[in-house]
Amino acid sequence: MAKTKVTSGLTITLDGFGAGLNQGFDKPFGDNFDSDLLDRWMFEEPEKHKHKKEIDAILDAGAFIMGNNMFGPQDRRGKPEWKGWWGDNPPYHAPVFVLSHTAREPIEMKGGTTFYFVTDGIESALSKAKEAAGHGNVKIMGGANTINQYLAAGSIDELWLHIVPVTVGAGTRLFEGLPDLKLEPTEISGTSVVTHIRYNILK
């Protein structure tokens, strides 16, 4: 039986940041990030038709893992009425395991998405996600701190970065504090608004 592949993807600035300072409900990516700084490559004409493969890959998995901060801002994510940023029908359509410090009952949404809250660490979340994914892959969604933890643990097989040509100088940074990694680029593409690089992580 084929081994479950653990993948991750993140849009980052040229200096490596996936989010800025002081993230909150009104500014999900922080106060030094414009609202469309990271995602304009997905929507801006006329380039968007060139990115279909990269956009489809974001949600190509049988189960997902995300950090608590990605699920919701600190002052809202623990409230019963908070069910994520994505409305009644989130785009995942699969189990999503949220790394959390606080236990919470699963939240079943429309379209097949169920959020499960894992309080006993990244390895437990990965084990649960692999079981839930069946024959599919597991995708580590983010943010950067969550991806860094899985990179440090040697758990990610493939990393797909979408690099936007701006610098911000501060925030939450991919690869921050990690041991040496060896990555093999397997695919490179892009436009004037983004560079896509897919890497295999050598182990």
PDB file of C-alpha atoms in Angstrom:
ATOM      1  CA  MET A   1       0.000   0.000   0.000  1.00  0.00           C
ATOM      2  CA  ALA A   2       1.311   3.460  -0.896  1.00  0.00           C
ATOM      3  CA  LYS A   3       2.666   5.541   1.956  1.00  0.00           C
ATOM      4  CA  THR A   4       0.606   8.574   2.910  1.00  0.00           C
ATOM      5  CA  LYS A   5       2.418  11.688   1.741  1.00  0.00           C
ATOM      6  CA  VAL A   6       2.540  14.663   4.115  1.00  0.00           C
ATOM      7  CA  THR A   7       2.577  17.921   2.187  1.00  0.00           C
ATOM      8  CA  SER A   8       2.503  21.579   3.047  1.00  0.00           C
ATOM      9  CA  GLY A   9       2.175  24.830   1.168  1.00  0.00           C
ATOM     10  CA  LEU A  10       2.412  28.445   2.173  1.00  0.00           C
ATOM     11  CA  THR A  11       2.452  31.856   0.564  1.00  0.00           C
ATOM     12  CA  ILE A  12       5.303  33.916   1.978  1.00  0.00           C
ATOM     13  CA  THR A  13       7.026  37.216   1.374  1.00  0.00           C
ATOM     14  CA  LEU A  14      10.470  37.344  -0.168  1.00  0.00           C
ATOM     15  CA  ASP A  15      11.957  37.625   3.335  1.00  0.00           C
ATOM     16  CA  GLY A  16      10.074  34.546   4.509  1.00  0.00           C
ATOM     17  CA  PHE A  17       7.082  35.842   6.452  1.00  0.00           C
ATOM     18  CA  GLY A  18       3.699  34.134   6.293  1.00  0.00           C
ATOM     19  CA  ALA A  19       1.936  36.600   8.593  1.00  0.00           C
ATOM     20  CA  GLY A  20       2.684  39.936  10.189  1.00  0.00           C
ATOM     21  CA  LEU A  21       2.537  41.459  13.634  1.00  0.00           C
ATOM     22  CA  ASN A  22      -0.549  41.725  15.875  1.00  0.00           C
ATOM     23  CA  GLN A  23      -2.863  39.340  14.082  1.00  0.00           C
ATOM     24  CA  GLY A  24      -6.510  39.653  15.055  1.00  0.00           C
ATOM     25  CA  PHE A  25     -10.069  39.471  13.796  1.00  0.00           C
ATOM     26  CA  ASP A  26      -9.871  42.786  11.944  1.00  0.00           C
ATOM     27  CA  LYS A  27      -6.412  42.052  10.539  1.00  0.00           C
ATOM     28  CA  PRO A  28      -6.067  38.280  10.095  1.00  0.00           C
ATOM     29  CA  PHE A  29      -2.542  38.561   8.646  1.00  0.00           C
ATOM     30  CA  GLY A  30      -1.319  41.345  10.966  1.00  0.00           C
ATOM     31  CA  ASP A  31      -1.055  45.090  10.878  1.00  0.00           C
ATOM     32  CA  ASN A  32       1.958  45.248   8.545  1.00  0.00           C
ATOM     33  CA  PHE A  33       0.234  43.149   5.844  1.00  0.00           C
ATOM     34  CA  ASP A  34      -2.221  44.586   3.338  1.00  0.00           C
ATOM     35  CA  SER A  35      -5.356  42.465   3.115  1.00  0.00           C
ATOM     36  CA  ASP A  36      -4.406  41.066  -0.305  1.00  0.00           C
ATOM     37  CA  LEU A  37      -0.626  41.006   0.090  1.00  0.00           C
ATOM     38  CA  LEU A  38      -0.341  37.226   0.120  1.00  0.00           C
ATOM     39  CA  ASP A  39      -3.316  36.095  -1.912  1.00  0.00           C
ATOM     40  CA  ARG A  40      -3.493  38.557  -4.823  1.00  0.00           C
ATOM     41  CA  TRP A  41      -1.732  35.993  -7.016  1.00  0.00           C
ATOM     42  CA  MET A  42      -4.806  33.753  -6.742  1.00  0.00           C
ATOM     43  CA  PHE A  43      -7.236  36.341  -8.041  1.00  0.00           C
ATOM     44  CA  GLU A  44      -5.502  39.078  -9.971  1.00  0.00           C
ATOM     45  CA  GLU A  45      -6.126  39.291 -13.729  1.00  0.00           C
ATOM     46  CA  PRO A  46      -4.732  38.387 -16.158  1.00  0.00           C
ATOM     47  CA  GLU A  47      -2.416  35.988 -14.333  1.00  0.00           C
ATOM     48  CA  LYS A  48      -4.928  33.930 -12.372  1.00  0.00           C
ATOM     49  CA  HIS A  49      -5.519  31.344 -15.112  1.00  0.00           C
ATOM     50  CA  LYS A  50      -1.824  30.489 -14.918  1.00  0.00           C
ATOM     51  CA  HIS A  51      -2.082  29.404 -11.283  1.00  0.00           C
ATOM     52  CA  LYS A  52      -4.894  26.828 -11.459  1.00  0.00           C
ATOM     53  CA  LYS A  53      -2.623  23.883 -10.666  1.00  0.00           C
ATOM     54  CA  GLU A  54      -1.153  25.640  -7.631  1.00  0.00           C
ATOM     55  CA  ILE A  55      -4.570  26.725  -6.356  1.00  0.00           C
ATOM     56  CA  ASP A  56      -6.032  23.226  -6.786  1.00  0.00           C
ATOM     57  CA  ALA A  57      -3.078  21.761  -4.862  1.00  0.00           C
ATOM     58  CA  ILE A  58      -3.885  23.857  -1.778  1.00  0.00           C
ATOM     59  CA  LEU A  59      -6.897  21.667  -1.001  1.00  0.00           C
ATOM     60  CA  ASP A  60      -5.698  18.399  -2.508  1.00  0.00           C
ATOM     61  CA  ALA A  61      -5.676  16.149   0.552  1.00  0.00           C
ATOM     62  CA  GLY A  62      -7.735  13.610   2.427  1.00  0.00           C
ATOM     63  CA  ALA A  63      -7.221  15.376   5.771  1.00  0.00           C
ATOM     64  CA  PHE A  64      -5.740  18.650   6.981  1.00  0.00           C
ATOM     65  CA  ILE A  65      -3.883  20.022  10.001  1.00  0.00           C
ATOM     66  CA  MET A  66      -3.816  23.666  11.051  1.00  0.00           C
ATOM     67  CA  GLY A  67      -2.654  25.711  14.003  1.00  0.00           C
ATOM     68  CA  ASN A  68      -5.055  27.289  16.448  1.00  0.00           C
ATOM     69  CA  ASN A  69      -4.260  30.770  15.177  1.00  0.00           C
ATOM     70  CA  MET A  70      -5.240  29.797  11.639  1.00  0.00           C
ATOM     71  CA  PHE A  71      -8.574  28.516  12.934  1.00  0.00           C
ATOM     72  CA  GLY A  72      -9.370  31.782  14.666  1.00  0.00           C
ATOM     73  CA  PRO A  73      -8.064  34.867  16.491  1.00  0.00           C
ATOM     74  CA  GLN A  74      -7.114  34.438  20.141  1.00  0.00           C
ATOM     75  CA  ASP A  75     -10.083  36.355  21.525  1.00  0.00           C
ATOM     76  CA  ARG A  76     -12.675  34.376  19.527  1.00  0.00           C
ATOM     77  CA  ARG A  77     -11.495  30.858  18.739  1.00  0.00           C
ATOM     78  CA  GLY A  78     -12.517  29.411  22.118  1.00  0.00           C
ATOM     79  CA  LYS A  79     -16.079  30.722  21.973  1.00  0.00           C
ATOM     80  CA  PRO A  80     -18.817  28.217  21.062  1.00  0.00           C
ATOM     81  CA  GLU A  81     -20.181  30.468  18.332  1.00  0.00           C
ATOM     82  CA  TRP A  82     -16.802  30.683  16.549  1.00  0.00           C
ATOM     83  CA  LYS A  83     -16.576  28.077  13.778  1.00  0.00           C
ATOM     84  CA  GLY A  84     -13.681  29.432  11.725  1.00  0.00           C
ATOM     85  CA  TRP A  85     -13.187  32.120   9.107  1.00  0.00           C
ATOM     86  CA  TRP A  86     -14.857  30.287   6.241  1.00  0.00           C
ATOM     87  CA  GLY A  87     -18.620  30.426   6.820  1.00  0.00           C
ATOM     88  CA  ASP A  88     -20.980  27.460   6.979  1.00  0.00           C
ATOM     89  CA  ASN A  89     -19.301  25.548   4.147  1.00  0.00           C
ATOM     90  CA  PRO A  90     -15.491  25.700   4.550  1.00  0.00           C
ATOM     91  CA  PRO A  91     -13.420  24.780   1.477  1.00  0.00           C
ATOM     92  CA  TYR A  92     -11.744  21.705   2.972  1.00  0.00           C
ATOM     93  CA  HIS A  93     -14.566  19.137   2.574  1.00  0.00           C
ATOM     94  CA  ALA A  94     -12.564  16.713   4.735  1.00  0.00           C
ATOM     95  CA  PRO A  95     -11.484  16.284   8.366  1.00  0.00           C
ATOM     96  CA  VAL A  96      -9.416  19.194   9.712  1.00  0.00           C
ATOM     97  CA  PHE A  97      -7.341  18.674  12.869  1.00  0.00           C
ATOM     98  CA  VAL A  98      -6.721  21.912  14.784  1.00  0.00           C
ATOM     99  CA  LEU A  99      -3.758  22.071  17.169  1.00  0.00           C
ATOM    100  CA  SER A 100      -5.223  23.528  20.341  1.00  0.00           C
ATOM    101  CA  HIS A 101      -4.462  24.133  24.002  1.00  0.00           C
ATOM    102  CA  THR A 102      -8.158  23.826  24.867  1.00  0.00           C
ATOM    103  CA  ALA A 103     -10.382  20.797  24.402  1.00  0.00           C
ATOM    104  CA  ARG A 104     -13.499  21.370  22.339  1.00  0.00           C
ATOM    105  CA  GLU A 105     -16.118  19.139  20.794  1.00  0.00           C
ATOM    106  CA  PRO A 106     -15.774  18.533  17.033  1.00  0.00           C
ATOM    107  CA  ILE A 107     -17.563  21.033  14.807  1.00  0.00           C
ATOM    108  CA  GLU A 108     -19.331  19.461  11.844  1.00  0.00           C
ATOM    109  CA  MET A 109     -19.862  21.870   8.959  1.00  0.00           C
ATOM    110  CA  LYS A 110     -21.609  21.711   5.599  1.00  0.00           C
ATOM    111  CA  GLY A 111     -19.831  20.087   2.679  1.00  0.00           C
ATOM    112  CA  GLY A 112     -18.005  17.398   4.642  1.00  0.00           C
ATOM    113  CA  THR A 113     -15.645  19.544   6.743  1.00  0.00           C
ATOM    114  CA  THR A 114     -15.349  18.610  10.415  1.00  0.00           C
ATOM    115  CA  PHE A 115     -12.973  20.451  12.736  1.00  0.00           C
ATOM    116  CA  TYR A 116     -11.372  18.253  15.407  1.00  0.00           C
ATOM    117  CA  PHE A 117      -9.381  19.863  18.223  1.00  0.00           C
ATOM    118  CA  VAL A 118      -6.184  18.069  19.240  1.00  0.00           C
ATOM    119  CA  THR A 119      -4.630  19.009  22.578  1.00  0.00           C
ATOM    120  CA  ASP A 120      -1.864  16.401  22.866  1.00  0.00           C
ATOM    121  CA  GLY A 121       0.609  17.648  20.292  1.00  0.00           C
ATOM    122  CA  ILE A 122       1.651  17.551  16.658  1.00  0.00           C
ATOM    123  CA  GLU A 123       2.409  13.829  16.478  1.00  0.00           C
ATOM    124  CA  SER A 124      -1.047  12.956  17.764  1.00  0.00           C
ATOM    125  CA  ALA A 125      -2.643  15.294  15.226  1.00  0.00           C
ATOM    126  CA  LEU A 126      -0.602  13.750  12.410  1.00  0.00           C
ATOM    127  CA  SER A 127      -1.510  10.221  13.441  1.00  0.00           C
ATOM    128  CA  LYS A 128      -5.204  11.115  13.531  1.00  0.00           C
ATOM    129  CA  ALA A 129      -4.990  12.916  10.190  1.00  0.00           C
ATOM    130  CA  LYS A 130      -3.244   9.982   8.491  1.00  0.00           C
ATOM    131  CA  GLU A 131      -5.921   7.610   9.733  1.00  0.00           C
ATOM    132  CA  ALA A 132      -8.692   9.955   8.578  1.00  0.00           C
ATOM    133  CA  ALA A 133      -7.091  10.577   5.166  1.00  0.00           C
ATOM    134  CA  GLY A 134      -7.431   6.962   4.082  1.00  0.00           C
ATOM    135  CA  HIS A 135      -5.660   6.690   0.722  1.00  0.00           C
ATOM    136  CA  GLY A 136      -5.278  10.485   0.465  1.00  0.00           C
ATOM    137  CA  ASN A 137      -2.449  12.751   1.504  1.00  0.00           C
ATOM    138  CA  VAL A 138      -2.276  14.862   4.653  1.00  0.00           C
ATOM    139  CA  LYS A 139      -1.812  18.612   4.199  1.00  0.00           C
ATOM    140  CA  ILE A 140      -0.241  20.847   6.868  1.00  0.00           C
ATOM    141  CA  MET A 141      -2.029  24.133   6.234  1.00  0.00           C
ATOM    142  CA  GLY A 142      -0.227  26.546   8.527  1.00  0.00           C
ATOM    143  CA  GLY A 143       0.507  29.025   9.766  1.00  0.00           C
ATOM    144  CA  ALA A 144       4.264  29.255   9.581  1.00  0.00           C
ATOM    145  CA  ASN A 145       4.781  28.270  13.229  1.00  0.00           C
ATOM    146  CA  THR A 146       2.809  25.063  12.721  1.00  0.00           C
ATOM    147  CA  ILE A 147       4.696  24.198   9.540  1.00  0.00           C
ATOM    148  CA  ASN A 148       7.986  24.899  11.335  1.00  0.00           C
ATOM    149  CA  GLN A 149       7.086  22.394  14.046  1.00  0.00           C
ATOM    150  CA  TYR A 150       6.402  19.667  11.498  1.00  0.00           C
ATOM    151  CA  LEU A 151       9.545  20.521   9.533  1.00  0.00           C
ATOM    152  CA  ALA A 152      11.606  20.279  12.723  1.00  0.00           C
ATOM    153  CA  ALA A 153      10.069  16.879  13.426  1.00  0.00           C
ATOM    154  CA  GLY A 154      10.965  15.658   9.918  1.00  0.00           C
ATOM    155  CA  SER A 155       7.322  14.912   9.160  1.00  0.00           C
ATOM    156  CA  ILE A 156       6.813  16.807   5.883  1.00  0.00           C
ATOM    157  CA  ASP A 157       7.628  15.139   2.567  1.00  0.00           C
ATOM    158  CA  GLU A 158       6.823  17.958   0.146  1.00  0.00           C
ATOM    159  CA  LEU A 159       6.730  21.743   0.545  1.00  0.00           C
ATOM    160  CA  TRP A 160       5.217  24.064  -2.044  1.00  0.00           C
ATOM    161  CA  LEU A 161       6.084  27.739  -1.526  1.00  0.00           C
ATOM    162  CA  HIS A 162       4.362  30.648  -3.236  1.00  0.00           C
ATOM    163  CA  ILE A 163       6.724  33.609  -2.894  1.00  0.00           C
ATOM    164  CA  VAL A 164       5.394  37.121  -3.429  1.00  0.00           C
ATOM    165  CA  PRO A 165       7.948  39.817  -4.392  1.00  0.00           C
ATOM    166  CA  VAL A 166       7.667  42.051  -1.329  1.00  0.00           C
ATOM    167  CA  THR A 167       9.451  42.308   2.029  1.00  0.00           C
ATOM    168  CA  VAL A 168       7.849  43.185   5.371  1.00  0.00           C
ATOM    169  CA  GLY A 169      10.668  42.777   7.890  1.00  0.00           C
ATOM    170  CA  ALA A 170       8.730  41.344  10.821  1.00  0.00           C
ATOM    171  CA  GLY A 171       6.106  38.772  11.695  1.00  0.00           C
ATOM    172  CA  THR A 172       5.816  34.992  11.722  1.00  0.00           C
ATOM    173  CA  ARG A 173       8.603  33.532   9.623  1.00  0.00           C
ATOM    174  CA  LEU A 174       8.909  30.210   7.877  1.00  0.00           C
ATOM    175  CA  PHE A 175      12.086  28.244   8.765  1.00  0.00           C
ATOM    176  CA  GLU A 176      12.625  30.361  11.911  1.00  0.00           C
ATOM    177  CA  GLY A 177      14.800  28.481  14.411  1.00  0.00           C
ATOM    178  CA  LEU A 178      14.886  25.255  12.422  1.00  0.00           C
ATOM    179  CA  PRO A 179      17.824  22.862  12.156  1.00  0.00           C
ATOM    180  CA  ASP A 180      19.487  22.474   8.762  1.00  0.00           C
ATOM    181  CA  LEU A 181      17.149  21.216   6.052  1.00  0.00           C
ATOM    182  CA  LYS A 182      17.987  19.860   2.618  1.00  0.00           C
ATOM    183  CA  LEU A 183      15.397  20.559  -0.055  1.00  0.00           C
ATOM    184  CA  GLU A 184      15.308  19.491  -3.681  1.00  0.00           C
ATOM    185  CA  PRO A 185      13.340  21.787  -6.021  1.00  0.00           C
ATOM    186  CA  THR A 186      11.215  19.697  -8.375  1.00  0.00           C
ATOM    187  CA  GLU A 187       9.115  22.353 -10.052  1.00  0.00           C
ATOM    188  CA  ILE A 188       9.431  26.117 -10.560  1.00  0.00           C
ATOM    189  CA  SER A 189       6.925  28.446 -12.200  1.00  0.00           C
ATOM    190  CA  GLY A 190       5.395  31.865 -11.712  1.00  0.00           C
ATOM    191  CA  THR A 191       4.425  35.285 -12.980  1.00  0.00           C
ATOM    192  CA  SER A 192       5.224  38.878 -12.085  1.00  0.00           C
ATOM    193  CA  VAL A 193       3.195  38.567  -8.863  1.00  0.00           C
ATOM    194  CA  VAL A 194       4.405  35.213  -7.494  1.00  0.00           C
ATOM    195  CA  THR A 195       7.062  32.510  -7.828  1.00  0.00           C
ATOM    196  CA  HIS A 196       5.988  28.914  -7.160  1.00  0.00           C
ATOM    197  CA  ILE A 197       8.642  26.433  -6.037  1.00  0.00           C
ATOM    198  CA  ARG A 198       7.806  22.865  -5.134  1.00  0.00           C
ATOM    199  CA  TYR A 199      10.394  21.043  -3.025  1.00  0.00           C
ATOM    200  CA  ASN A 200      10.948  17.495  -1.930  1.00  0.00           C
ATOM    201  CA  ILE A 201      12.389  17.478   1.576  1.00  0.00           C
ATOM    202  CA  LEU A 202      15.362  15.156   1.669  1.00  0.00           C
ATOM    203  CA  LYS A 203      15.634  12.906   4.711  1.00  0.00           C
TER     204      LYS A 203
END
